[in-house]
Coordinates of C-alpha atoms and ligand atoms in Angstrom, one line a residue:
M1 CA -23.2 3.9 7.2
G2 CA -25.6 1.9 5.1
S3 CA -27.9 -0.8 6.6
K4 CA -25.7 -3.7 5.3
D5 CA -22.6 -2.2 7.0
T6 CA -24.7 -1.6 10.2
I7 CA -25.7 -5.3 10.2
L8 CA -22.1 -6.3 9.8
T9 CA -21.0 -4.0 12.7
I10 CA -23.7 -5.5 14.9
L11 CA -22.8 -9.1 14.0
R12 CA -19.1 -8.3 14.8
Q13 CA -20.1 -6.9 18.2
Q14 CA -21.9 -10.2 19.0
Q15 CA -18.4 -11.8 19.0
G16 CA -19.5 -15.2 17.9
H17 CA -23.0 -15.1 19.6
Y18 CA -26.3 -15.3 17.7
I19 CA -28.6 -12.4 17.2
S20 CA -32.2 -12.9 16.1
G21 CA -33.5 -11.6 12.8
E22 CA -36.3 -10.0 14.8
E23 CA -33.8 -8.0 16.9
L24 CA -31.9 -6.9 13.8
S25 CA -35.0 -5.7 12.1
K26 CA -36.1 -3.8 15.2
R27 CA -32.7 -2.1 15.6
L28 CA -32.5 -1.2 12.0
Q29 CA -36.2 -0.5 11.5
L30 CA -36.2 -2.8 8.5
S31 CA -38.5 -5.7 7.5
R32 CA -37.2 -9.2 8.2
T33 CA -37.0 -9.7 4.4
A34 CA -34.8 -6.6 4.0
V35 CA -32.5 -7.9 6.8
W36 CA -32.3 -11.3 5.1
K37 CA -31.4 -9.6 1.8
H38 CA -28.5 -7.7 3.4
I39 CA -27.3 -11.0 5.0
H40 CA -27.4 -12.6 1.6
R41 CA -25.3 -9.8 0.1
L42 CA -22.8 -10.1 2.9
R43 CA -22.5 -13.8 2.2
E44 CA -21.9 -13.1 -1.5
E45 CA -19.1 -10.8 -0.4
G46 CA -17.4 -13.7 1.4
Y47 CA -18.7 -13.4 5.0
Q48 CA -19.7 -16.7 6.5
I49 CA -22.9 -16.1 8.4
E50 CA -24.6 -19.0 10.1
A51 CA -28.4 -19.0 10.4
Q52 CA -30.2 -21.1 13.0
P53 CA -34.0 -21.3 13.2
N54 CA -34.4 -20.3 16.9
L55 CA -31.3 -18.4 17.4
G56 CA -30.8 -16.1 14.4
Y57 CA -27.6 -15.1 12.7
C58 CA -23.9 -15.5 13.8
L59 CA -20.8 -14.2 12.0
Q60 CA -18.4 -17.1 11.6
F61 CA -15.7 -15.9 9.2
V62 CA -14.6 -12.6 7.8
P63 CA -12.9 -12.5 4.4
D64 CA -9.5 -10.8 4.0
Q65 CA -10.9 -8.3 1.5
L66 CA -9.8 -4.7 1.3
T67 CA -13.4 -3.3 1.4
A68 CA -14.2 -0.1 3.2
A69 CA -16.0 -2.0 5.9
E70 CA -13.0 -4.2 6.6
L71 CA -10.4 -1.5 6.4
K72 CA -12.2 0.9 8.6
N73 CA -12.9 -1.7 11.3
G74 CA -10.0 -1.0 13.8
L75 CA -8.4 1.7 11.7
S76 CA -6.6 4.1 14.0
T77 CA -6.0 7.1 11.7
N78 CA -7.6 10.5 11.8
C79 CA -7.6 11.1 8.1
F80 CA -5.8 8.6 6.0
G81 CA -8.2 5.9 4.7
Q82 CA -11.3 7.5 6.2
V83 CA -12.6 7.6 2.6
V84 CA -12.1 4.4 0.7
H85 CA -12.9 3.6 -2.9
Y86 CA -12.8 -0.1 -3.3
F87 CA -12.7 -2.0 -6.6
A88 CA -12.7 -5.7 -7.3
T89 CA -10.9 -4.9 -10.5
V90 CA -9.6 -1.7 -12.0
D91 CA -7.0 -0.6 -14.6
S92 CA -4.8 1.2 -12.2
T93 CA -5.6 2.6 -8.7
N94 CA -3.3 5.5 -9.4
N95 CA -5.4 6.5 -12.5
V96 CA -8.6 6.3 -10.5
A97 CA -7.0 8.3 -7.6
K98 CA -5.8 11.0 -10.1
E99 CA -9.3 11.4 -11.5
L100 CA -10.8 11.6 -8.0
A101 CA -8.1 14.2 -6.9
G102 CA -8.8 16.2 -10.1
N103 CA -12.5 16.3 -9.1
G104 CA -11.6 17.6 -5.6
A105 CA -11.4 14.4 -3.5
E106 CA -10.1 15.2 0.0
E107 CA -6.7 14.5 1.4
G108 CA -6.3 10.9 2.7
T109 CA -8.8 9.4 0.3
I110 CA -7.6 6.0 -0.8
V111 CA -8.3 3.8 -3.8
V112 CA -7.7 0.0 -3.3
A113 CA -8.3 -2.9 -5.7
E114 CA -8.2 -6.6 -5.5
E115 CA -6.7 -6.7 -9.0
Q116 CA -5.3 -4.2 -11.5
Q117 CA -5.6 -4.9 -15.2
A118 CA -3.0 -2.3 -16.1
G119 CA -1.0 -1.7 -12.9
K120 CA 1.7 1.0 -13.6
G121 CA 5.3 0.8 -12.5
R122 CA 8.0 3.5 -12.6
R123 CA 9.5 4.6 -16.0
G124 CA 6.6 3.3 -18.1
R125 CA 6.9 -0.3 -16.8
S126 CA 3.9 -2.4 -15.7
W127 CA 3.1 -3.7 -12.2
Y128 CA 1.9 -7.3 -11.9
S129 CA -1.1 -7.4 -9.5
P130 CA -3.2 -10.6 -9.8
A131 CA -6.5 -10.8 -7.9
G132 CA -6.6 -11.1 -4.2
T133 CA -2.9 -11.8 -3.7
G134 CA -1.5 -8.3 -3.0
I135 CA -2.1 -4.8 -2.0
S136 CA -2.7 -2.2 -4.8
L137 CA -3.3 1.1 -3.0
S138 CA -3.2 4.7 -4.0
I139 CA -3.5 7.6 -1.6
I140 CA -4.3 11.3 -2.4
L141 CA -2.2 13.9 -0.6
R142 CA -2.5 17.7 -0.7
P143 CA 0.7 18.8 1.0
R144 CA 1.7 22.3 1.9
L145 CA 5.1 21.9 0.4
E146 CA 6.8 22.9 -2.9
P147 CA 6.8 20.6 -6.0
Q148 CA 10.6 20.1 -5.6
D149 CA 9.9 18.4 -2.3
A150 CA 7.9 15.6 -4.0
P151 CA 10.7 13.0 -3.8
K152 CA 10.6 13.3 0.0
F153 CA 7.1 11.8 0.0
T154 CA 8.3 8.8 -1.9
L155 CA 11.0 8.3 0.7
V156 CA 8.4 8.7 3.5
A157 CA 6.2 6.1 1.8
A158 CA 9.1 3.7 1.6
V159 CA 9.9 4.1 5.3
A160 CA 6.2 3.8 6.3
T161 CA 5.8 0.7 4.2
A162 CA 8.9 -0.9 5.8
R163 CA 7.6 -0.1 9.3
A164 CA 4.1 -1.5 8.5
I165 CA 5.6 -4.7 7.1
T166 CA 7.7 -5.3 10.2
A167 CA 4.7 -4.5 12.5
A168 CA 2.2 -6.7 10.6
T169 CA 4.5 -9.6 9.7
G170 CA 7.8 -9.5 11.7
V171 CA 9.7 -9.4 8.4
N172 CA 12.3 -6.7 7.9
A173 CA 12.5 -5.4 4.3
Q174 CA 15.4 -3.3 3.0
I175 CA 14.9 -0.2 0.9
K176 CA 16.6 0.1 -2.4
W177 CA 16.8 3.7 -3.8
P178 CA 14.6 5.3 -4.6
N179 CA 11.6 3.4 -3.3
D180 CA 11.7 -0.4 -3.8
L181 CA 11.5 -2.7 -0.8
L182 CA 13.3 -5.9 -1.1
I183 CA 13.4 -9.1 1.0
N184 CA 16.5 -11.3 0.6
G185 CA 17.4 -9.4 -2.6
R186 CA 14.0 -9.8 -4.2
K187 CA 11.5 -7.1 -4.8
C188 CA 8.4 -7.1 -2.7
V189 CA 7.1 -3.5 -2.9
G190 CA 7.0 -0.9 -5.6
I191 CA 6.0 2.8 -5.1
L192 CA 4.9 5.1 -7.9
T193 CA 4.4 8.8 -7.0
E194 CA 2.5 11.0 -9.5
M195 CA 2.1 14.8 -9.1
N196 CA -0.1 17.6 -10.3
A197 CA 1.5 20.9 -9.6
E198 CA 1.9 24.5 -10.6
I199 CA 4.9 26.7 -10.0
G200 CA 5.5 26.8 -6.3
C201 CA 2.4 24.7 -5.4
I202 CA 1.5 21.0 -5.4
N203 CA -2.2 20.6 -6.3
Y204 CA -2.1 16.9 -5.3
L205 CA 0.1 13.9 -5.1
V206 CA -1.0 10.4 -5.7
I207 CA 1.3 7.8 -4.0
G208 CA 0.7 4.3 -5.4
I209 CA 2.0 1.4 -3.3
G210 CA 2.0 -2.1 -4.6
I211 CA 2.9 -5.0 -2.2
N212 CA 3.2 -8.7 -3.0
V213 CA 1.5 -10.3 0.0
N214 CA 0.0 -13.8 -0.4
L215 CA 1.6 -14.4 -3.8
D216 CA 3.0 -17.8 -4.5
A217 CA 6.3 -17.9 -6.5
S218 CA 4.6 -20.4 -8.9
Q219 CA 2.0 -17.7 -9.8
L220 CA 4.7 -15.4 -11.2
P221 CA 5.2 -15.0 -14.9
P222 CA 8.6 -16.4 -16.1
E223 CA 10.2 -13.0 -16.5
L224 CA 9.6 -12.2 -12.8
Q225 CA 10.8 -15.5 -11.4
G226 CA 13.9 -15.1 -9.2
Q227 CA 13.4 -11.3 -9.0
V228 CA 10.3 -11.0 -7.0
T229 CA 9.1 -12.3 -3.7
S230 CA 6.1 -11.9 -1.4
L231 CA 5.5 -11.4 2.3
M232 CA 4.0 -14.9 2.5
S233 CA 7.2 -16.5 1.1
A234 CA 9.3 -14.5 3.6
A235 CA 7.1 -15.1 6.7
G236 CA 6.2 -18.7 5.9
R237 CA 2.5 -18.0 6.5
R238 CA -0.4 -16.1 4.9
I239 CA -0.6 -12.5 5.9
S240 CA -3.7 -10.5 6.7
R241 CA -3.9 -7.8 4.0
V242 CA -6.4 -5.8 6.0
S243 CA -4.1 -5.6 9.0
L244 CA -1.2 -4.6 6.8
V245 CA -3.1 -1.8 5.1
Q246 CA -4.2 -0.5 8.5
H247 CA -0.6 -0.4 9.7
L248 CA 0.5 1.2 6.5
L249 CA -2.1 4.0 6.7
S250 CA -1.3 4.7 10.3
E251 CA 2.5 4.8 9.7
L252 CA 2.0 7.0 6.6
E253 CA -0.2 9.5 8.5
I254 CA 2.4 9.8 11.3
L255 CA 5.3 10.3 9.0
Y256 CA 3.4 12.6 6.7
Q257 CA 2.6 14.9 9.6
Q258 CA 6.3 14.7 10.7
L259 CA 7.4 15.7 7.3
Q260 CA 5.1 18.6 7.1
N261 CA 6.2 19.8 10.5
G262 CA 9.9 19.9 9.4
G263 CA 10.8 16.5 10.6
F264 CA 12.4 15.2 7.4
P265 CA 16.0 14.8 8.7
A266 CA 14.9 12.1 11.2
I267 CA 12.9 10.3 8.5
L268 CA 15.9 10.4 6.2
D269 CA 18.0 8.9 9.0
E270 CA 15.5 6.1 9.3
W271 CA 15.6 5.6 5.5
R272 CA 19.4 5.3 5.7
S273 CA 19.1 2.7 8.5
L274 CA 16.7 0.7 6.3
T275 CA 18.8 0.7 3.2
G276 CA 21.6 -1.7 2.5
M277 CA 23.0 0.5 -0.2
L278 CA 25.4 2.8 1.5
G279 CA 29.0 2.0 0.5
R280 CA 27.9 -0.5 -2.2
Q281 CA 29.2 -0.4 -5.8
V282 CA 26.3 0.4 -8.1
R283 CA 25.4 1.0 -11.7
V284 CA 22.7 3.6 -12.2
T285 CA 20.8 3.8 -15.5
T286 CA 19.3 7.2 -16.0
L287 CA 17.3 8.5 -19.0
N288 CA 20.4 9.4 -20.9
E289 CA 23.5 7.7 -19.3
V290 CA 24.8 4.8 -17.3
I291 CA 26.8 5.8 -14.2
E292 CA 28.9 3.6 -12.0
G293 CA 30.2 4.5 -8.5
T294 CA 30.0 3.9 -4.8
V295 CA 26.9 5.0 -2.9
M296 CA 27.9 7.7 -0.5
D297 CA 24.5 8.9 0.7
V298 CA 21.0 10.1 -0.1
N299 CA 20.6 13.8 0.3
A300 CA 17.7 16.0 1.7
D301 CA 16.1 16.1 -1.8
G302 CA 16.0 12.4 -1.9
A303 CA 18.8 12.3 -4.5
L304 CA 21.4 9.6 -4.7
I305 CA 25.1 10.7 -4.1
L306 CA 27.6 8.6 -5.9
C307 CA 31.4 8.7 -5.8
R308 CA 32.8 7.8 -9.2
A309 CA 36.1 6.0 -9.9
D310 CA 37.8 9.4 -10.5
G311 CA 36.8 10.6 -7.0
S312 CA 34.1 13.0 -8.3
L313 CA 30.7 13.2 -6.6
Q314 CA 27.6 12.9 -8.7
T315 CA 24.0 13.6 -7.6
I316 CA 21.3 11.6 -9.3
M317 CA 17.7 12.5 -9.1
A318 CA 16.1 9.5 -10.9
G319 CA 17.3 6.2 -12.3
D320 CA 17.4 2.4 -11.9
V321 CA 20.0 0.9 -9.7
S322 CA 21.8 -2.4 -9.9
V323 CA 24.3 -3.4 -7.3
R324 CA 27.7 -5.0 -7.9
G325 CA 28.1 -8.5 -6.4
I326 CA 31.3 -10.2 -5.3
N327 CA 31.6 -11.9 -8.7
G328 CA 31.6 -8.4 -10.3
T329 CA 28.2 -8.7 -12.0
Y330 CA 25.4 -6.3 -11.4
A331 CA 22.1 -7.5 -10.0
L332 CA 18.9 -6.1 -8.5
F333 CA 20.5 -6.2 -5.0
Ligands
LIG1 C1 7.6 0.3 -9.4 O1 8.2 -0.4 -8.7 O2 7.9 0.4 -10.6 C2 6.4 1.0 -8.9 C3 5.2 0.1 -8.8 C4 3.9 0.8 -8.2 C5 2.7 -0.1 -8.2 C6 1.6 0.5 -7.5 S1 0.2 -0.7 -7.3 C7 -0.8 0.6 -6.8 C8 -0.5 1.8 -7.7 N1 -1.3 1.7 -8.9 C9 -0.5 1.5 -10.0 O3 -0.9 1.4 -11.2 N2 0.8 1.5 -9.6 C10 0.9 1.7 -8.2

């Protein structure tokens, strides 16, 4: 831990009480000027640190920023999120994570950004991620499973995210196949899994999770109005992004271990309980066709099972789903 982070840790431990500059410089074996410079840097990062002539320094306010120092403070995982790459702005956290993974970054390493300039969605779409309002997080995994098991990780990520949202906000999100999370029919979470594999072996997976957290509907571009929501809109209050990421990392780690230990059936059952799609009439747009039918299930490969009007069953590995409403039109949910 660097001196700046050590000073932050000590200030936190003071729990609102002052600590003198002299005491800090003694504990860190730094000059008083060096201590002051670190305090100045922390203030620039958004920490409010009160300075009183005879008392010293006191931490008054901690910003809700996804920095390594904040995310690791109170993080209960063994591996996930123990290495954090934080960016104020970046093109796409998935791109950075893939590069790190290609250079040997260890499993559980995460990349987080306050803002993405070119956030990527599924099927070549873009993901809107304005500064400071959401979570843009990518995690590097090196699972001991076959490449054909990759869709399972996306389902795991959706279940972990739904659990984390409920734990951190009290809001229940619904999963829409394959991996969107919706609240009141509007999208709140998107997940993009990218893989580097050889025959029979996954080199690495990057799971990218985007969550709209403290995003106000008025900030949305016109094409997203009415389709997208945020946790703040659903909960009626601002949500701590740091706490949400900590919940997410811990749920992901638990479910990832469960998956690797053969526990996928129970995870799939939970996925089913979190989706409102079973029995619904849907239209699925795949790369080369549009298929309509009733959702029967999601199978152990993460594929959607549809029953078509002629009674035949169709298994769909990838596609975009819209759901038939009572008036017969198809919508996001
Ligand atoms: C989708 O719904 O189409 C998937 C959206 C995935 C967005 C996340 S944000 C973090 C990570 N970095 C990216 O560029 N995309 C994913």
